[in-house]
Amino acid sequence: KAGVTQTPRYLIKTRGQQVTLSCSPISGHRSVSWYQQTPGQGLQFLFEYFSETQRNKGNFPGRFSGRQFSNSRSEMNVSTLELGDSALYLCASSSGGAGTEAFFGQGTRLTVV
Amino acid sequence: QKEVEQDPGPLSVPEGAIVSLNCTYSNSAFQYFMWYRQYSRKGPELLMYTYSSGNKEDGRFTAQVDKSSKYISLFIRDSQPSDSATYLCAMKEYGQNFVFGPGTRLSVLP
């Protein structure tokens, strides 16, 4: 069974640009959550999508947005990039039940210069 | 006070030692508890998943949850150099997102 796939693995962008990251969950999983991981703040929750609807949202500015497609694949977009957006962005896949465990992808390392 | 506290380490132990990793939390509504292992430049890998209080064992790993004390632990028996990684605890309320601890860096020395 294939795991969670995130693309691309690495990105370098310039301040002010926008970026789109992609996540394909485990087959049959309907929930995709996105996290930002930095050395100073640890893993912080961005948002969760379930069956194409945003179900939960963390405390991030509106520059961070996402969506989920009918095949459960999800994209995350960050507009007007800032230096502080440099981080490892992780997506987690779960079946979507209220208490089920989450499985992570390898992440996309975004560097903003 | 952060919702989930975890000693960041680094924690260094000799090969074969028993390792104890711990997290404390403040939200009594947390019901689901997980431990993840994360190697450098990789995504977190799920090690243990526990619902409510009690113990769960899987090979060399044992997870304990004490909801009355708001305290969870992960024990690693016969630790190996390949166990060197950052260990993250995570927990959640019913229907809510996961909240992660900051992680403990573990080094197992051969």
PDB file of C-alpha atoms in Angstrom:
ATOM      1  CA  LYS A   1       0.000   0.000   0.000  1.00  0.00           C
ATOM      2  CA  ALA A   2       1.521   3.301  -1.097  1.00  0.00           C
ATOM      3  CA  GLY A   3       2.175   5.899   1.573  1.00  0.00           C
ATOM      4  CA  VAL A   4       1.579   9.615   1.590  1.00  0.00           C
ATOM      5  CA  THR A   5       3.245  11.372  -1.320  1.00  0.00           C
ATOM      6  CA  GLN A   6       4.244  15.016  -1.234  1.00  0.00           C
ATOM      7  CA  THR A   7       5.610  16.968  -4.152  1.00  0.00           C
ATOM      8  CA  PRO A   8       7.918  18.634  -4.679  1.00  0.00           C
ATOM      9  CA  ARG A   9      10.418  17.597  -2.005  1.00  0.00           C
ATOM     10  CA  TYR A  10      12.369  20.843  -2.153  1.00  0.00           C
ATOM     11  CA  LEU A  11      11.521  24.359  -3.283  1.00  0.00           C
ATOM     12  CA  ILE A  12      13.375  27.655  -3.321  1.00  0.00           C
ATOM     13  CA  LYS A  13      11.247  30.749  -3.831  1.00  0.00           C
ATOM     14  CA  THR A  14      11.774  34.471  -3.667  1.00  0.00           C
ATOM     15  CA  ARG A  15      10.032  36.726  -1.168  1.00  0.00           C
ATOM     16  CA  GLY A  16       6.714  37.938  -2.576  1.00  0.00           C
ATOM     17  CA  GLN A  17       6.157  34.930  -4.830  1.00  0.00           C
ATOM     18  CA  GLN A  18       3.507  32.315  -4.296  1.00  0.00           C
ATOM     19  CA  VAL A  19       3.876  28.542  -4.065  1.00  0.00           C
ATOM     20  CA  THR A  20       1.653  25.472  -4.375  1.00  0.00           C
ATOM     21  CA  LEU A  21       2.430  22.202  -2.633  1.00  0.00           C
ATOM     22  CA  SER A  22       0.735  18.904  -3.359  1.00  0.00           C
ATOM     23  CA  CYS A  23      -0.189  15.906  -1.218  1.00  0.00           C
ATOM     24  CA  SER A  24      -1.606  12.542  -2.284  1.00  0.00           C
ATOM     25  CA  PRO A  25      -2.983  10.625   0.727  1.00  0.00           C
ATOM     26  CA  ILE A  26      -3.010   6.901   1.332  1.00  0.00           C
ATOM     27  CA  SER A  27      -5.540   5.194  -0.900  1.00  0.00           C
ATOM     28  CA  GLY A  28      -8.949   5.186   0.787  1.00  0.00           C
ATOM     29  CA  HIS A  29      -8.104   7.976   3.202  1.00  0.00           C
ATOM     30  CA  ARG A  30     -10.413  10.965   2.973  1.00  0.00           C
ATOM     31  CA  SER A  31      -8.737  13.365   5.397  1.00  0.00           C
ATOM     32  CA  VAL A  32      -5.630  15.419   4.664  1.00  0.00           C
ATOM     33  CA  SER A  33      -4.094  17.753   7.247  1.00  0.00           C
ATOM     34  CA  TRP A  34      -1.271  20.198   6.672  1.00  0.00           C
ATOM     35  CA  TYR A  35       1.392  21.181   9.180  1.00  0.00           C
ATOM     36  CA  GLN A  36       4.290  23.621   9.229  1.00  0.00           C
ATOM     37  CA  GLN A  37       7.430  22.482  11.038  1.00  0.00           C
ATOM     38  CA  THR A  38      10.175  24.910  12.062  1.00  0.00           C
ATOM     39  CA  PRO A  39      12.990  24.506  14.605  1.00  0.00           C
ATOM     40  CA  GLY A  40      11.580  27.264  16.796  1.00  0.00           C
ATOM     41  CA  GLN A  41       7.848  26.476  16.702  1.00  0.00           C
ATOM     42  CA  GLY A  42       7.761  22.744  16.138  1.00  0.00           C
ATOM     43  CA  LEU A  43       4.815  21.210  14.298  1.00  0.00           C
ATOM     44  CA  GLN A  44       1.963  23.648  13.887  1.00  0.00           C
ATOM     45  CA  PHE A  45      -1.424  22.752  12.431  1.00  0.00           C
ATOM     46  CA  LEU A  46      -2.468  24.661   9.326  1.00  0.00           C
ATOM     47  CA  PHE A  47      -5.760  23.091   8.231  1.00  0.00           C
ATOM     48  CA  GLU A  48      -7.581  19.836   7.602  1.00  0.00           C
ATOM     49  CA  TYR A  49      -9.665  18.836   4.618  1.00  0.00           C
ATOM     50  CA  PHE A  50     -12.196  16.026   4.615  1.00  0.00           C
ATOM     51  CA  SER A  51     -14.252  15.117   1.558  1.00  0.00           C
ATOM     52  CA  GLU A  52     -13.300  18.376  -0.178  1.00  0.00           C
ATOM     53  CA  THR A  53     -14.367  20.562   2.773  1.00  0.00           C
ATOM     54  CA  GLN A  54     -12.149  22.378   5.225  1.00  0.00           C
ATOM     55  CA  ARG A  55     -12.982  20.808   8.586  1.00  0.00           C
ATOM     56  CA  ASN A  56     -10.485  22.516  10.911  1.00  0.00           C
ATOM     57  CA  LYS A  57      -8.193  25.516  10.625  1.00  0.00           C
ATOM     58  CA  GLY A  58      -5.183  26.630  12.629  1.00  0.00           C
ATOM     59  CA  ASN A  59      -3.997  30.114  13.469  1.00  0.00           C
ATOM     60  CA  PHE A  60      -2.248  31.072  10.279  1.00  0.00           C
ATOM     61  CA  PRO A  61      -2.828  34.182   8.138  1.00  0.00           C
ATOM     62  CA  GLY A  62      -5.059  34.100   5.094  1.00  0.00           C
ATOM     63  CA  ARG A  63      -1.983  33.860   2.846  1.00  0.00           C
ATOM     64  CA  PHE A  64      -2.101  30.152   3.627  1.00  0.00           C
ATOM     65  CA  SER A  65      -4.911  28.342   1.872  1.00  0.00           C
ATOM     66  CA  GLY A  66      -5.714  24.891   0.665  1.00  0.00           C
ATOM     67  CA  ARG A  67      -8.141  22.732  -1.169  1.00  0.00           C
ATOM     68  CA  GLN A  68      -8.981  19.092  -1.669  1.00  0.00           C
ATOM     69  CA  PHE A  69     -10.076  17.377  -4.817  1.00  0.00           C
ATOM     70  CA  SER A  70     -12.633  14.623  -5.306  1.00  0.00           C
ATOM     71  CA  ASN A  71      -9.855  11.986  -5.370  1.00  0.00           C
ATOM     72  CA  SER A  72      -8.742  13.257  -1.897  1.00  0.00           C
ATOM     73  CA  ARG A  73      -5.513  14.769  -3.219  1.00  0.00           C
ATOM     74  CA  SER A  74      -4.859  18.119  -1.598  1.00  0.00           C
ATOM     75  CA  GLU A  75      -2.949  21.253  -2.449  1.00  0.00           C
ATOM     76  CA  MET A  76      -1.695  23.971  -0.189  1.00  0.00           C
ATOM     77  CA  ASN A  77      -0.969  27.464  -1.454  1.00  0.00           C
ATOM     78  CA  VAL A  78       1.038  30.216   0.172  1.00  0.00           C
ATOM     79  CA  SER A  79       0.827  33.659  -1.414  1.00  0.00           C
ATOM     80  CA  THR A  80       3.123  36.651  -0.954  1.00  0.00           C
ATOM     81  CA  LEU A  81       5.875  34.559   0.572  1.00  0.00           C
ATOM     82  CA  GLU A  82       7.823  35.904   3.514  1.00  0.00           C
ATOM     83  CA  LEU A  83      11.234  34.820   4.792  1.00  0.00           C
ATOM     84  CA  GLY A  84       9.524  33.378   7.881  1.00  0.00           C
ATOM     85  CA  ASP A  85       7.567  30.947   5.709  1.00  0.00           C
ATOM     86  CA  SER A  86      10.738  28.903   5.244  1.00  0.00           C
ATOM     87  CA  ALA A  87       9.892  25.564   6.818  1.00  0.00           C
ATOM     88  CA  LEU A  88       9.183  21.889   6.288  1.00  0.00           C
ATOM     89  CA  TYR A  89       5.548  21.524   5.221  1.00  0.00           C
ATOM     90  CA  LEU A  90       4.065  18.164   6.091  1.00  0.00           C
ATOM     91  CA  CYS A  91       0.795  16.615   5.154  1.00  0.00           C
ATOM     92  CA  ALA A  92      -0.865  13.851   7.123  1.00  0.00           C
ATOM     93  CA  SER A  93      -3.388  11.363   5.818  1.00  0.00           C
ATOM     94  CA  SER A  94      -6.075   9.622   7.855  1.00  0.00           C
ATOM     95  CA  SER A  95      -9.287   7.778   7.204  1.00  0.00           C
ATOM     96  CA  GLY A  96     -11.115  10.736   8.655  1.00  0.00           C
ATOM     97  CA  GLY A  97     -12.812   9.242  11.690  1.00  0.00           C
ATOM     98  CA  ALA A  98     -12.722  11.541  14.694  1.00  0.00           C
ATOM     99  CA  GLY A  99     -10.014   9.628  16.509  1.00  0.00           C
ATOM    100  CA  THR A 100      -8.024   7.842  13.848  1.00  0.00           C
ATOM    101  CA  GLU A 101      -4.246   8.029  13.630  1.00  0.00           C
ATOM    102  CA  ALA A 102      -2.461  10.112  11.011  1.00  0.00           C
ATOM    103  CA  PHE A 103       0.324   9.093   8.665  1.00  0.00           C
ATOM    104  CA  PHE A 104       2.766  11.677   7.393  1.00  0.00           C
ATOM    105  CA  GLY A 105       4.467  12.229   4.083  1.00  0.00           C
ATOM    106  CA  GLN A 106       8.150  13.104   3.740  1.00  0.00           C
ATOM    107  CA  GLY A 107       7.381  16.792   3.527  1.00  0.00           C
ATOM    108  CA  THR A 108       8.238  19.674   1.228  1.00  0.00           C
ATOM    109  CA  ARG A 109      11.134  21.799   2.368  1.00  0.00           C
ATOM    110  CA  LEU A 110      10.426  25.378   1.336  1.00  0.00           C
ATOM    111  CA  THR A 111      13.175  27.970   1.441  1.00  0.00           C
ATOM    112  CA  VAL A 112      12.252  31.606   0.876  1.00  0.00           C
ATOM    113  CA  VAL A 113      15.131  33.890  -0.090  1.00  0.00           C
TER     114      VAL A 113
ATOM    115  CA  GLN B   1       1.974  27.437  29.453  1.00  0.00           C
ATOM    116  CA  LYS B   2       2.024  25.381  26.253  1.00  0.00           C
ATOM    117  CA  GLU B   3      -0.702  22.831  25.742  1.00  0.00           C
ATOM    118  CA  VAL B   4       1.813  19.973  25.410  1.00  0.00           C
ATOM    119  CA  GLU B   5       5.206  20.013  27.116  1.00  0.00           C
ATOM    120  CA  GLN B   6       8.125  17.757  26.250  1.00  0.00           C
ATOM    121  CA  ASP B   7      11.754  17.854  27.325  1.00  0.00           C
ATOM    122  CA  PRO B   8      13.675  18.770  24.148  1.00  0.00           C
ATOM    123  CA  GLY B   9      16.812  16.913  25.175  1.00  0.00           C
ATOM    124  CA  PRO B  10      19.164  15.978  23.705  1.00  0.00           C
ATOM    125  CA  LEU B  11      19.042  12.696  25.557  1.00  0.00           C
ATOM    126  CA  SER B  12      22.086  10.453  25.129  1.00  0.00           C
ATOM    127  CA  VAL B  13      22.049   6.822  26.246  1.00  0.00           C
ATOM    128  CA  PRO B  14      24.321   3.818  25.642  1.00  0.00           C
ATOM    129  CA  GLU B  15      23.183   1.056  23.321  1.00  0.00           C
ATOM    130  CA  GLY B  16      20.988  -1.464  25.122  1.00  0.00           C
ATOM    131  CA  ALA B  17      19.626   1.030  27.668  1.00  0.00           C
ATOM    132  CA  ILE B  18      15.960   1.483  28.454  1.00  0.00           C
ATOM    133  CA  VAL B  19      14.808   4.907  27.285  1.00  0.00           C
ATOM    134  CA  SER B  20      11.936   6.819  28.858  1.00  0.00           C
ATOM    135  CA  LEU B  21      10.379   9.699  26.932  1.00  0.00           C
ATOM    136  CA  ASN B  22       7.617  11.788  28.444  1.00  0.00           C
ATOM    137  CA  CYS B  23       5.019  14.438  27.710  1.00  0.00           C
ATOM    138  CA  THR B  24       2.715  16.396  29.950  1.00  0.00           C
ATOM    139  CA  TYR B  25      -0.383  18.225  28.826  1.00  0.00           C
ATOM    140  CA  SER B  26      -2.941  20.610  30.177  1.00  0.00           C
ATOM    141  CA  ASN B  27      -6.114  19.826  28.188  1.00  0.00           C
ATOM    142  CA  SER B  28      -8.129  17.167  30.010  1.00  0.00           C
ATOM    143  CA  ALA B  29     -10.257  16.670  26.872  1.00  0.00           C
ATOM    144  CA  PHE B  30      -7.418  14.934  25.020  1.00  0.00           C
ATOM    145  CA  GLN B  31      -8.415  11.309  24.391  1.00  0.00           C
ATOM    146  CA  TYR B  32      -6.135  10.087  21.614  1.00  0.00           C
ATOM    147  CA  PHE B  33      -2.385   9.875  22.107  1.00  0.00           C
ATOM    148  CA  MET B  34       0.343   9.114  19.620  1.00  0.00           C
ATOM    149  CA  TRP B  35       4.102   8.852  19.458  1.00  0.00           C
ATOM    150  CA  TYR B  36       6.006   9.606  16.292  1.00  0.00           C
ATOM    151  CA  ARG B  37       9.660   9.112  15.409  1.00  0.00           C
ATOM    152  CA  GLN B  38      11.270  11.581  13.040  1.00  0.00           C
ATOM    153  CA  TYR B  39      14.662  11.118  11.456  1.00  0.00           C
ATOM    154  CA  SER B  40      16.522  14.156  10.184  1.00  0.00           C
ATOM    155  CA  ARG B  41      14.989  15.567   6.985  1.00  0.00           C
ATOM    156  CA  LYS B  42      12.191  12.973   6.995  1.00  0.00           C
ATOM    157  CA  GLY B  43       8.510  13.050   7.841  1.00  0.00           C
ATOM    158  CA  PRO B  44       7.296  11.768  11.232  1.00  0.00           C
ATOM    159  CA  GLU B  45       6.654   8.025  11.396  1.00  0.00           C
ATOM    160  CA  LEU B  46       3.829   6.745  13.589  1.00  0.00           C
ATOM    161  CA  LEU B  47       5.113   4.433  16.334  1.00  0.00           C
ATOM    162  CA  MET B  48       2.256   4.056  18.798  1.00  0.00           C
ATOM    163  CA  TYR B  49      -1.404   5.030  18.992  1.00  0.00           C
ATOM    164  CA  THR B  50      -3.379   4.819  22.245  1.00  0.00           C
ATOM    165  CA  TYR B  51      -6.930   5.714  23.114  1.00  0.00           C
ATOM    166  CA  SER B  52      -7.587   6.962  26.662  1.00  0.00           C
ATOM    167  CA  SER B  53      -5.601   5.641  29.647  1.00  0.00           C
ATOM    168  CA  GLY B  54      -3.579   2.444  29.854  1.00  0.00           C
ATOM    169  CA  ASN B  55      -0.573   0.692  28.372  1.00  0.00           C
ATOM    170  CA  LYS B  56       0.142  -0.551  24.890  1.00  0.00           C
ATOM    171  CA  GLU B  57       3.114  -2.648  23.847  1.00  0.00           C
ATOM    172  CA  ASP B  58       4.566  -3.201  20.377  1.00  0.00           C
ATOM    173  CA  GLY B  59       7.897  -4.990  20.175  1.00  0.00           C
ATOM    174  CA  ARG B  60      10.520  -2.936  22.011  1.00  0.00           C
ATOM    175  CA  PHE B  61       8.113  -0.007  22.475  1.00  0.00           C
ATOM    176  CA  THR B  62       5.625   0.537  25.298  1.00  0.00           C
ATOM    177  CA  ALA B  63       3.289   3.520  25.501  1.00  0.00           C
ATOM    178  CA  GLN B  64       1.654   4.543  28.751  1.00  0.00           C
ATOM    179  CA  VAL B  65      -1.123   7.069  29.269  1.00  0.00           C
ATOM    180  CA  ASP B  66      -2.115   8.415  32.678  1.00  0.00           C
ATOM    181  CA  LYS B  67      -5.025  10.772  32.097  1.00  0.00           C
ATOM    182  CA  SER B  68      -5.441  11.514  35.797  1.00  0.00           C
ATOM    183  CA  SER B  69      -1.926  12.993  35.857  1.00  0.00           C
ATOM    184  CA  LYS B  70      -2.081  14.302  32.269  1.00  0.00           C
ATOM    185  CA  TYR B  71       1.138  12.448  31.531  1.00  0.00           C
ATOM    186  CA  ILE B  72       2.155  10.085  28.750  1.00  0.00           C
ATOM    187  CA  SER B  73       5.324   8.045  28.311  1.00  0.00           C
ATOM    188  CA  LEU B  74       7.101   6.032  25.660  1.00  0.00           C
ATOM    189  CA  PHE B  75       9.581   3.367  26.763  1.00  0.00           C
ATOM    190  CA  ILE B  76      12.125   1.890  24.387  1.00  0.00           C
ATOM    191  CA  ARG B  77      13.771  -1.352  25.529  1.00  0.00           C
ATOM    192  CA  ASP B  78      17.150  -2.550  24.290  1.00  0.00           C
ATOM    193  CA  SER B  79      17.750   0.748  22.507  1.00  0.00           C
ATOM    194  CA  GLN B  80      19.715   0.664  19.268  1.00  0.00           C
ATOM    195  CA  PRO B  81      21.738   3.317  17.424  1.00  0.00           C
ATOM    196  CA  SER B  82      19.015   3.214  14.763  1.00  0.00           C
ATOM    197  CA  ASP B  83      16.598   4.569  17.397  1.00  0.00           C
ATOM    198  CA  SER B  84      18.509   7.884  17.316  1.00  0.00           C
ATOM    199  CA  ALA B  85      15.909  10.383  16.171  1.00  0.00           C
ATOM    200  CA  THR B  86      13.503  13.024  17.438  1.00  0.00           C
ATOM    201  CA  TYR B  87      10.446  11.637  19.207  1.00  0.00           C
ATOM    202  CA  LEU B  88       7.233  13.626  19.052  1.00  0.00           C
ATOM    203  CA  CYS B  89       4.175  13.102  21.176  1.00  0.00           C
ATOM    204  CA  ALA B  90       0.807  14.118  19.758  1.00  0.00           C
ATOM    205  CA  MET B  91      -2.663  14.177  21.195  1.00  0.00           C
ATOM    206  CA  LYS B  92      -6.149  15.234  20.231  1.00  0.00           C
ATOM    207  CA  GLU B  93      -9.700  15.728  21.355  1.00  0.00           C
ATOM    208  CA  TYR B  94     -12.536  13.935  19.623  1.00  0.00           C
ATOM    209  CA  GLY B  95     -13.054  15.581  16.228  1.00  0.00           C
ATOM    210  CA  GLN B  96     -10.244  18.111  16.613  1.00  0.00           C
ATOM    211  CA  ASN B  97      -6.766  18.409  15.125  1.00  0.00           C
ATOM    212  CA  PHE B  98      -3.622  16.948  16.641  1.00  0.00           C
ATOM    213  CA  VAL B  99      -1.475  19.003  19.010  1.00  0.00           C
ATOM    214  CA  PHE B 100       2.190  18.092  19.013  1.00  0.00           C
ATOM    215  CA  GLY B 101       4.885  18.378  21.612  1.00  0.00           C
ATOM    216  CA  PRO B 102       8.158  20.051  20.552  1.00  0.00           C
ATOM    217  CA  GLY B 103       9.976  16.713  20.375  1.00  0.00           C
ATOM    218  CA  THR B 104      12.846  15.063  22.268  1.00  0.00           C
ATOM    219  CA  ARG B 105      16.125  14.411  20.461  1.00  0.00           C
ATOM    220  CA  LEU B 106      17.480  10.986  21.349  1.00  0.00           C
ATOM    221  CA  SER B 107      20.994   9.716  20.647  1.00  0.00           C
ATOM    222  CA  VAL B 108      21.795   6.056  21.270  1.00  0.00           C
ATOM    223  CA  LEU B 109      25.545   5.630  21.402  1.00  0.00           C
ATOM    224  CA  PRO B 110      27.141   2.352  20.196  1.00  0.00           C
TER     225      PRO B 110
END
